[in-house]
Short mmCIF file of C-alpha atoms in Angstrom, two decimals:
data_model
loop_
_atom_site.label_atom_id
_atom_site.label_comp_id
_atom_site.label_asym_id
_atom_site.label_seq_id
_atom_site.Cartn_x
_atom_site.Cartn_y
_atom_site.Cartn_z
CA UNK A 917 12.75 -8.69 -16.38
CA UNK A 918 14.18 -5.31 -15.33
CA UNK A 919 16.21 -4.58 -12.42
CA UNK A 920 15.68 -0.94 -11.15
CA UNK A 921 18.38 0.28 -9.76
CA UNK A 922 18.97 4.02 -8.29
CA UNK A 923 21.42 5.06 -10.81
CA UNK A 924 18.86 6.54 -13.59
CA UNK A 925 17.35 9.44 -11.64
CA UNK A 926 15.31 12.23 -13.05
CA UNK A 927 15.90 15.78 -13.14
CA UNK A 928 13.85 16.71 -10.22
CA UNK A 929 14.75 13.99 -7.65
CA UNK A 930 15.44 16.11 -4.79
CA UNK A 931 11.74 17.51 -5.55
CA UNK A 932 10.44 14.21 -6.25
CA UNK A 933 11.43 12.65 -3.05
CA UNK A 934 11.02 15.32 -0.71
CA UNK A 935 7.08 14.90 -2.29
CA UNK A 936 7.02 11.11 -1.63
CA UNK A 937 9.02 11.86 2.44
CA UNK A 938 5.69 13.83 3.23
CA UNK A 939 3.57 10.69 2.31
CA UNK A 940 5.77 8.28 4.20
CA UNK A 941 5.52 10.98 7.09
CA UNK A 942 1.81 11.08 6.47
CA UNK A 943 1.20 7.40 6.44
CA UNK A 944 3.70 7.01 9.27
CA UNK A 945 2.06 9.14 11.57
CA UNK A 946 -1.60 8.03 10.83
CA UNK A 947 0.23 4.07 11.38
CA UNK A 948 0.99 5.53 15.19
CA UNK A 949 -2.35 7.10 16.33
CA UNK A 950 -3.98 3.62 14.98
CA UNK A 951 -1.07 2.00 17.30
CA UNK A 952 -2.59 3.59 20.01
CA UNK A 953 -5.98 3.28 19.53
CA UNK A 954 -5.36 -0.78 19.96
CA UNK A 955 -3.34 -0.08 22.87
CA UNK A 956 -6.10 1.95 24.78
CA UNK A 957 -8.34 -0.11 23.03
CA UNK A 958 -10.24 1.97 21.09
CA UNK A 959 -10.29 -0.13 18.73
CA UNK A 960 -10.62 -3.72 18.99
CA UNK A 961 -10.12 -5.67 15.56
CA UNK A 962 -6.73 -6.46 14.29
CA UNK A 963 -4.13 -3.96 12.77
CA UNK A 964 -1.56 -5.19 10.47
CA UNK A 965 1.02 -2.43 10.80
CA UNK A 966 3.03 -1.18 7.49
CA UNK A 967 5.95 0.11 9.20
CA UNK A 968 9.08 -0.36 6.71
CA UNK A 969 6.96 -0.67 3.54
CA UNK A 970 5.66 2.92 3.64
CA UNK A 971 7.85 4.42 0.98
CA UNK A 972 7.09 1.42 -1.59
CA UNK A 973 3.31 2.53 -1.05
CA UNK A 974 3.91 6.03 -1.65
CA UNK A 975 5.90 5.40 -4.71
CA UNK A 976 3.60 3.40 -6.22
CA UNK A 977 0.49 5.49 -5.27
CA UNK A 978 1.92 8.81 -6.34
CA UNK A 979 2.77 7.48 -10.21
CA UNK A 980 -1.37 6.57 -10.48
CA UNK A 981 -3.80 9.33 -11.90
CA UNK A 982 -6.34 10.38 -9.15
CA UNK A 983 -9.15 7.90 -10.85
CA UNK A 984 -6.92 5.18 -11.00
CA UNK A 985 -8.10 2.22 -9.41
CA UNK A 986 -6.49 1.29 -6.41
CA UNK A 987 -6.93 -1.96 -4.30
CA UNK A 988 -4.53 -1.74 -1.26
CA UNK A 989 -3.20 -5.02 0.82
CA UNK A 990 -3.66 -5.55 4.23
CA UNK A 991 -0.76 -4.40 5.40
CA UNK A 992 -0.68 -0.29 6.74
CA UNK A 993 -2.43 2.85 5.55
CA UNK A 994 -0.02 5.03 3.24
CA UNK A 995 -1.73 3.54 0.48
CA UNK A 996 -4.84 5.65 1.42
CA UNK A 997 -3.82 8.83 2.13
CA UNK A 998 -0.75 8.98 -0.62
CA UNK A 999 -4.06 8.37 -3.31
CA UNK A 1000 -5.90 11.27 -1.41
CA UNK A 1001 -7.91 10.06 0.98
CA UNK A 1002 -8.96 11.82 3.81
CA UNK A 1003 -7.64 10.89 7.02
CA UNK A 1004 -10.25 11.55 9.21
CA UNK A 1005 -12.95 9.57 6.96
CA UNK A 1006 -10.10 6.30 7.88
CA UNK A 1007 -9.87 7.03 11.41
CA UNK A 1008 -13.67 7.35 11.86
CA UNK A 1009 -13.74 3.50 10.23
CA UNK A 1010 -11.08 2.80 13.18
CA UNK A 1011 -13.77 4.38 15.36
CA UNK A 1012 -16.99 2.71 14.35
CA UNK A 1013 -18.20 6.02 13.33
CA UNK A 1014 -20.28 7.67 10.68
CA UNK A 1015 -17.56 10.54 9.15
CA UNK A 1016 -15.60 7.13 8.32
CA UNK A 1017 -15.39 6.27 4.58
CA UNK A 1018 -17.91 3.38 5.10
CA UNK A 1019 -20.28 5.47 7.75
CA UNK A 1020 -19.48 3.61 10.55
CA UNK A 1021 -19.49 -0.17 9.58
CA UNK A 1022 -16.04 -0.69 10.86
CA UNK A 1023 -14.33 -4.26 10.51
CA UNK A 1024 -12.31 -6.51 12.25
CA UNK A 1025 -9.64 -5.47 9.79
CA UNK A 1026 -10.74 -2.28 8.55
CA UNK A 1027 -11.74 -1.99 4.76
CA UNK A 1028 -11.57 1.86 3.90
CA UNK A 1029 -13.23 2.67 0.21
CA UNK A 1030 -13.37 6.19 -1.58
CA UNK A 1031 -14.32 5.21 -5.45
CA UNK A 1032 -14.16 8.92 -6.34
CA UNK A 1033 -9.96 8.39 -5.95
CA UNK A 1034 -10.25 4.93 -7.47
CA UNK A 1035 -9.60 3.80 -4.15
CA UNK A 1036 -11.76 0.83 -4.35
CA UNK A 1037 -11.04 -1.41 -1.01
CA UNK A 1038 -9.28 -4.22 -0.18
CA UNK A 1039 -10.14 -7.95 -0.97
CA UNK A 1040 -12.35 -9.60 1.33
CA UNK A 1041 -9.48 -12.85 0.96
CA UNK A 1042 -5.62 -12.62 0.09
CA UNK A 1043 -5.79 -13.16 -3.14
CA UNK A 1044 -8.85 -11.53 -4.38
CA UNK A 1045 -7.15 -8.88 -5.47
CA UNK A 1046 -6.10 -10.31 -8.51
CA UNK A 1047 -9.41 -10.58 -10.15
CA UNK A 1048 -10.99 -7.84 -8.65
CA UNK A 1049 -8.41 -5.86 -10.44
CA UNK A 1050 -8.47 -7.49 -13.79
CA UNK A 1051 -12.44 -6.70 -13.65
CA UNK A 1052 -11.73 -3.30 -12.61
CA UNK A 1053 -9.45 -3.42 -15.82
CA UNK A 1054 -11.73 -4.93 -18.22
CA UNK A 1055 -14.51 -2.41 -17.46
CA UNK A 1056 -11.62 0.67 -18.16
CA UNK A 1057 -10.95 -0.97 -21.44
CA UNK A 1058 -14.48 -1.87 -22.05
CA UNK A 1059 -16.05 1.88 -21.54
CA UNK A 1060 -13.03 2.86 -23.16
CA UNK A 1061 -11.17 4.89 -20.32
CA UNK A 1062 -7.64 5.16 -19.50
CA UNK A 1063 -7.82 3.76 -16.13
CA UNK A 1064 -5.30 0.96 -14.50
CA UNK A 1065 -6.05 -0.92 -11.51
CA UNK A 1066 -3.23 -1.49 -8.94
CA UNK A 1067 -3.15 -3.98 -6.57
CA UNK A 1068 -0.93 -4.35 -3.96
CA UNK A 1069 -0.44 -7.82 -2.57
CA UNK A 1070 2.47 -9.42 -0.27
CA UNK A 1071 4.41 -12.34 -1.34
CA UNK A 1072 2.57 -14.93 0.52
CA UNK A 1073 -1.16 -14.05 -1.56
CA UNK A 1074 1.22 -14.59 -4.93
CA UNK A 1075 0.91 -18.25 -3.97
CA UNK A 1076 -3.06 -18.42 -4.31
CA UNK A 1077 -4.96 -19.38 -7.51
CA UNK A 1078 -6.52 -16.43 -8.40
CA UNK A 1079 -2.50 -14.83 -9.40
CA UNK A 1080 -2.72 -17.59 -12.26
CA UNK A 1081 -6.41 -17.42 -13.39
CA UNK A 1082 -6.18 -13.46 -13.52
CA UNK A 1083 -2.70 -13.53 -14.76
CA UNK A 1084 -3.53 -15.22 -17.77
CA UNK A 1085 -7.02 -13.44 -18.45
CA UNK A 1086 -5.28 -10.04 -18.06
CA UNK A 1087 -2.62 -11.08 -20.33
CA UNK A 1088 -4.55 -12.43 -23.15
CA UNK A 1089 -7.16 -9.82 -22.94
CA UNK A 1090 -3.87 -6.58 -22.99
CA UNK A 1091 -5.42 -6.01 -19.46
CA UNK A 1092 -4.60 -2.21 -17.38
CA UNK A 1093 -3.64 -3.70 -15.01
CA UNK A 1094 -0.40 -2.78 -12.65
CA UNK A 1095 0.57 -5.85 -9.82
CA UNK A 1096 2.82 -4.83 -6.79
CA UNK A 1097 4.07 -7.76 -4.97
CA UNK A 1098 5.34 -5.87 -1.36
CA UNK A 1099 7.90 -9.33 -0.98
CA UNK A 1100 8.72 -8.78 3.06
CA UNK A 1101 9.55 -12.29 3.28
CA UNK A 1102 7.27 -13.72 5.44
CA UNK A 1103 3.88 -14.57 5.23
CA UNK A 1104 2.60 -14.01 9.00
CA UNK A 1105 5.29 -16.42 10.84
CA UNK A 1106 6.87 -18.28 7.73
CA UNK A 1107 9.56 -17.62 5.22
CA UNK A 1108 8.77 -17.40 1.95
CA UNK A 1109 11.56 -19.20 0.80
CA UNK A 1110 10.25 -22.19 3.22
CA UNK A 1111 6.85 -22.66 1.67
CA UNK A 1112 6.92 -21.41 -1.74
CA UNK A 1113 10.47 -22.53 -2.50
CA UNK A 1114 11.73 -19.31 -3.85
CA UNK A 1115 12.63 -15.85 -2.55
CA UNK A 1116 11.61 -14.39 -6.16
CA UNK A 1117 7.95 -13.86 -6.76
CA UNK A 1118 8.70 -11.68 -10.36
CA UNK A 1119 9.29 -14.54 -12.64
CA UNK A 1120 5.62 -16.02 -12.08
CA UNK A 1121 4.71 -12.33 -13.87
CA UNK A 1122 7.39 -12.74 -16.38
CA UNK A 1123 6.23 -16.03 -17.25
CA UNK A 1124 2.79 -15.23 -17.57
CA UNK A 1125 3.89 -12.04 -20.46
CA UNK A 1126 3.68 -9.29 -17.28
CA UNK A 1127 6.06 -6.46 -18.54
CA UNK A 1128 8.17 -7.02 -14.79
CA UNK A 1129 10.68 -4.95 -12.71
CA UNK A 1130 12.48 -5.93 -9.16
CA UNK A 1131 13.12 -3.01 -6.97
CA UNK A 1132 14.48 -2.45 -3.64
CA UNK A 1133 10.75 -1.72 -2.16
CA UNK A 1134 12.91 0.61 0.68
CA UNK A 1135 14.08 3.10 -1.91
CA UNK A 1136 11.11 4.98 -2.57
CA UNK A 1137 12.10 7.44 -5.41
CA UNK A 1138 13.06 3.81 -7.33
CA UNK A 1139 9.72 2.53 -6.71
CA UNK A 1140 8.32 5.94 -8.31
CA UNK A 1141 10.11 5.36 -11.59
CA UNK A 1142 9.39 2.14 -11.62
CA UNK A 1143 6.02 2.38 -10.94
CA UNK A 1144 5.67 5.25 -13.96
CA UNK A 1145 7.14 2.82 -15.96
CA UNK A 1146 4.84 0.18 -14.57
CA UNK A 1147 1.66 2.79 -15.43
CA UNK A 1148 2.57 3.31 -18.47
CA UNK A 1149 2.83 0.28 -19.89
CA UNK A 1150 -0.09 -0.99 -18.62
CA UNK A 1151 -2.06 2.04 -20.44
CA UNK A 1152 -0.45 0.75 -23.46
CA UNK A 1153 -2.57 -2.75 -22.98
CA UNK A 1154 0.31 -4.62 -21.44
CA UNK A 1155 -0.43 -6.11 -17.45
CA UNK A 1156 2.73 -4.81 -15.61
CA UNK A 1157 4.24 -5.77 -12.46
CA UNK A 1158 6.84 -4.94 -9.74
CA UNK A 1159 8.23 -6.93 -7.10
CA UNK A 1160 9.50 -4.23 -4.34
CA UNK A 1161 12.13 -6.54 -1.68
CA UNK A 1162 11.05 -4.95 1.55
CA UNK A 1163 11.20 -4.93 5.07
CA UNK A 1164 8.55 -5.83 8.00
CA UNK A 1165 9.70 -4.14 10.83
CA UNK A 1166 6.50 -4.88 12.87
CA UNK A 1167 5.11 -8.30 13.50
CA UNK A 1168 2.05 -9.39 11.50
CA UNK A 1169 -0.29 -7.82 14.00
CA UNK A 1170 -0.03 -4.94 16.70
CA UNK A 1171 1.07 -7.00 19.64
CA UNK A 1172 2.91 -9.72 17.71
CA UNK A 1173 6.16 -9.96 18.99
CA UNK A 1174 8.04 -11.82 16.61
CA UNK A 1175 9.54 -14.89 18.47
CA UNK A 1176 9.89 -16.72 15.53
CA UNK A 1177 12.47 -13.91 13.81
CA UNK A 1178 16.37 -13.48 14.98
CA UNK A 1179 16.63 -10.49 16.49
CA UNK A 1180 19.94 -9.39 14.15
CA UNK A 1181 17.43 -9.51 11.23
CA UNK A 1182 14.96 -7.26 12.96
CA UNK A 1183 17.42 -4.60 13.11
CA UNK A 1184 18.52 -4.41 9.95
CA UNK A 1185 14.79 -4.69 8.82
CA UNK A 1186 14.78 -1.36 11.50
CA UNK A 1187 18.31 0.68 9.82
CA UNK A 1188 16.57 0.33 6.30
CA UNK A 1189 13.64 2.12 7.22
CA UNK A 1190 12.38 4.08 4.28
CA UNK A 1191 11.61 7.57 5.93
CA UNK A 1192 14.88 7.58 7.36
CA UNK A 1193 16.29 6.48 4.07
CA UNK A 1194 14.65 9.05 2.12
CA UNK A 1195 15.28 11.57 4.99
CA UNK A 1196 19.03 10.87 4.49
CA UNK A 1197 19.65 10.98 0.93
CA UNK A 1198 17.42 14.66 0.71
CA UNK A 1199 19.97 16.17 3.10
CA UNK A 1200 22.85 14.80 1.26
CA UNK A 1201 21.11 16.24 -1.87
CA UNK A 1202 20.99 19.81 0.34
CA UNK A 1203 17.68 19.30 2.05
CA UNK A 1204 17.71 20.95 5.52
CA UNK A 1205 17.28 18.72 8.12
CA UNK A 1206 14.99 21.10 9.88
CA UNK A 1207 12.64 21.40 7.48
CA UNK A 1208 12.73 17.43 7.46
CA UNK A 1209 11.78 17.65 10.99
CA UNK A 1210 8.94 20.13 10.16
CA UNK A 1211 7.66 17.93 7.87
CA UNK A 1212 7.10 15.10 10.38
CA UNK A 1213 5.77 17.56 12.79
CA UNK A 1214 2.98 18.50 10.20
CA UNK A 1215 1.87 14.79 9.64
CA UNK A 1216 1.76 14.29 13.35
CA UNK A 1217 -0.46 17.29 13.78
CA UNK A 1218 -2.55 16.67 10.93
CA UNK A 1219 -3.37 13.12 12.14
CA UNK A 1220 -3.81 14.07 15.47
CA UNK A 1221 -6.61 16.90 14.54
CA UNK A 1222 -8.09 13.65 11.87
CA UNK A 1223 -8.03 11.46 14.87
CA UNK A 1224 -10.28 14.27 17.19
CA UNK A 1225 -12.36 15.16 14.49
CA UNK A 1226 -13.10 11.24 13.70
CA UNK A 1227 -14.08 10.88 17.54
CA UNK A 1228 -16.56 13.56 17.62
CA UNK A 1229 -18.35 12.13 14.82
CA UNK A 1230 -22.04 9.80 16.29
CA UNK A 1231 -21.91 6.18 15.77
CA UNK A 1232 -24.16 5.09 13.46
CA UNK A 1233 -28.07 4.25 14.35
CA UNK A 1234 -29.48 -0.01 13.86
CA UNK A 1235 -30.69 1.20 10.26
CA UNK A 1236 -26.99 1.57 8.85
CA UNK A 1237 -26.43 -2.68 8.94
CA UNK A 1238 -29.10 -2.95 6.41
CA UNK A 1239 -27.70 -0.36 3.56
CA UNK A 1240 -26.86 -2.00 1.17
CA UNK A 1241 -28.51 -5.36 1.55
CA UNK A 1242 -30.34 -6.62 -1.82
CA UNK A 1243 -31.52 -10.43 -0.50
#
């Protein structure tokens, strides 16, 4: 098991990161207008928001090759728009309409899909992810592409069944396959530690012949090279997988407000939040803070402009419910 520290930095990092700070800014900003459309209820299913564990998601997503498959977790939206998705096709699924990705079937929990950027959904259970990517995997290998599939997954879906069955099929089989554990802790209200007896999720993979790495999931230029690292080896036939140590800074769900966390642990959760992180260490590498600030002005606009283009789309007619339907 490997350790990725940020001491073994590439040539470009200041170029690197400032690439990765957009996507955080980008996911960030789409995060907020989805904020608000629970608030004025615009939309009324359940959002899981991803603020803290953007820059782990925009590592990961910007080390995969455009048709890479990608299954995101439940948790926030970087995911999407760091593998190229357009954010007015995931704002019309927030709004029920038919520019959204899935022409205006909506869900309580919104499941966004764009196969032509391997972006292939989310997992209809926690969990699922696991063989739906080793399938996605065996049909690369099988048509004999290049492809990986990534799935992201939080620490409390490690604990389900499907982590073993798939583990073992993907390893005996030299699987593509790339696993990112986003370990915040807590699975909705309980510690990890409490019901699964261990902080560490990595030596499952390790034990099962994953090629593993731990990184601190709030350092995103880390998660980049580990995730490289990750994609390459799992081109080379061998499953890979990285365990990024994060931070929820939300509750589970827009309106949770966290009784059952200490307050102390909140804020630290809050003063190691990756955008600011990122932001930090790019001025210290002689980034101008202004242009950092123009940066998250762009992603604000751009989301706002997704988010009025998304509601002038039409809902979709009766007809759209049966697409799709073969029984």
């Amino acid at each position: 098991m490997t350790a990725v520290s940020p001491d073994t930095r590439g040539t470009d990092e200041r170029g690197t990161l400032l690439r990765l700070y957009r996507e955080i800014a980008r996911g960030r900003a789409l995060e907020d207008v989805v904020h608000r459309l629970v608030q004025e209820r615009s939309f009324r299913g359940f959002f899981h928001p991803g603020r803290g564990q953007e820059g782990l998601q925009a590592g990961v997503c910007a080390a995969l090759d455009s048709d890479d498959y990608l299954l995101y977790a439940h948790r926030g939206l970087t995911y999407l728009t760091a593998k190229g998705m357009d954010p007015v096709e995931v704002l019309g699924d927030f709004h029920g309409r038919v520019v959204g990705s899935t022409r205006g079937l909506g869900a309580g929990t919104v499941h966004c899909v764009d196969p032509e950027r391997g972006v292939m959904g989310q997992g209809g259970t926690l969990g699922s992810s696991f063989t739906l990517s080793a399938g996605l995997a065996l049909a690369s290998k099988a048509l004999g592409e290049s492809k990986v599939a990534c799935a992201f997954f939080g620490d409390g879906a490690s604990a389900r069944g499907t982590f073993l069955e798939a583990g073992v099929t993907a390893k005996a089989w030299g699987l593509p396959v790339v696993w990112v554990c986003e370990n915040n802790g807590w699975a909705v209200s309980a510690r990890v530690q409490d019901v699964q007896g261990t902080n560490d999720i990595a030596p499952r993979a390790e034990a099962l012949g994953f090629h593993t790495q731990v990184v601190d999931g709030q350092d995103a230029l880390a998660v980049h090279e580990a995730a490289l690292e990750a994609v390459a080896q799992a081109r080379s036939g061998v499953p890979a997988f990285i365990e990024a140590k994060t931070e929820r800074i939300d509750g589970h769900y827009t309106g949770d407000m966290q009784p059952y966390r200490d307050r102390d642990e909140v804020a630290v959760a809050k003063a190691r939040d990756p955008l600011d992180l990122a932001g930090g260490r790019l001025v210290a590498l002689g980034e101008d803070p202004a242009a950092l600030a123009q940066i998250r002005a762009e992603a604000e606009a751009e989301m706002a402009a997704a988010d009025a283009a998304a509601r002038q789309s039409p809902f979709p007619d009766g007809s759209r419910i049966h697409e799709g339907l073969w029984a």
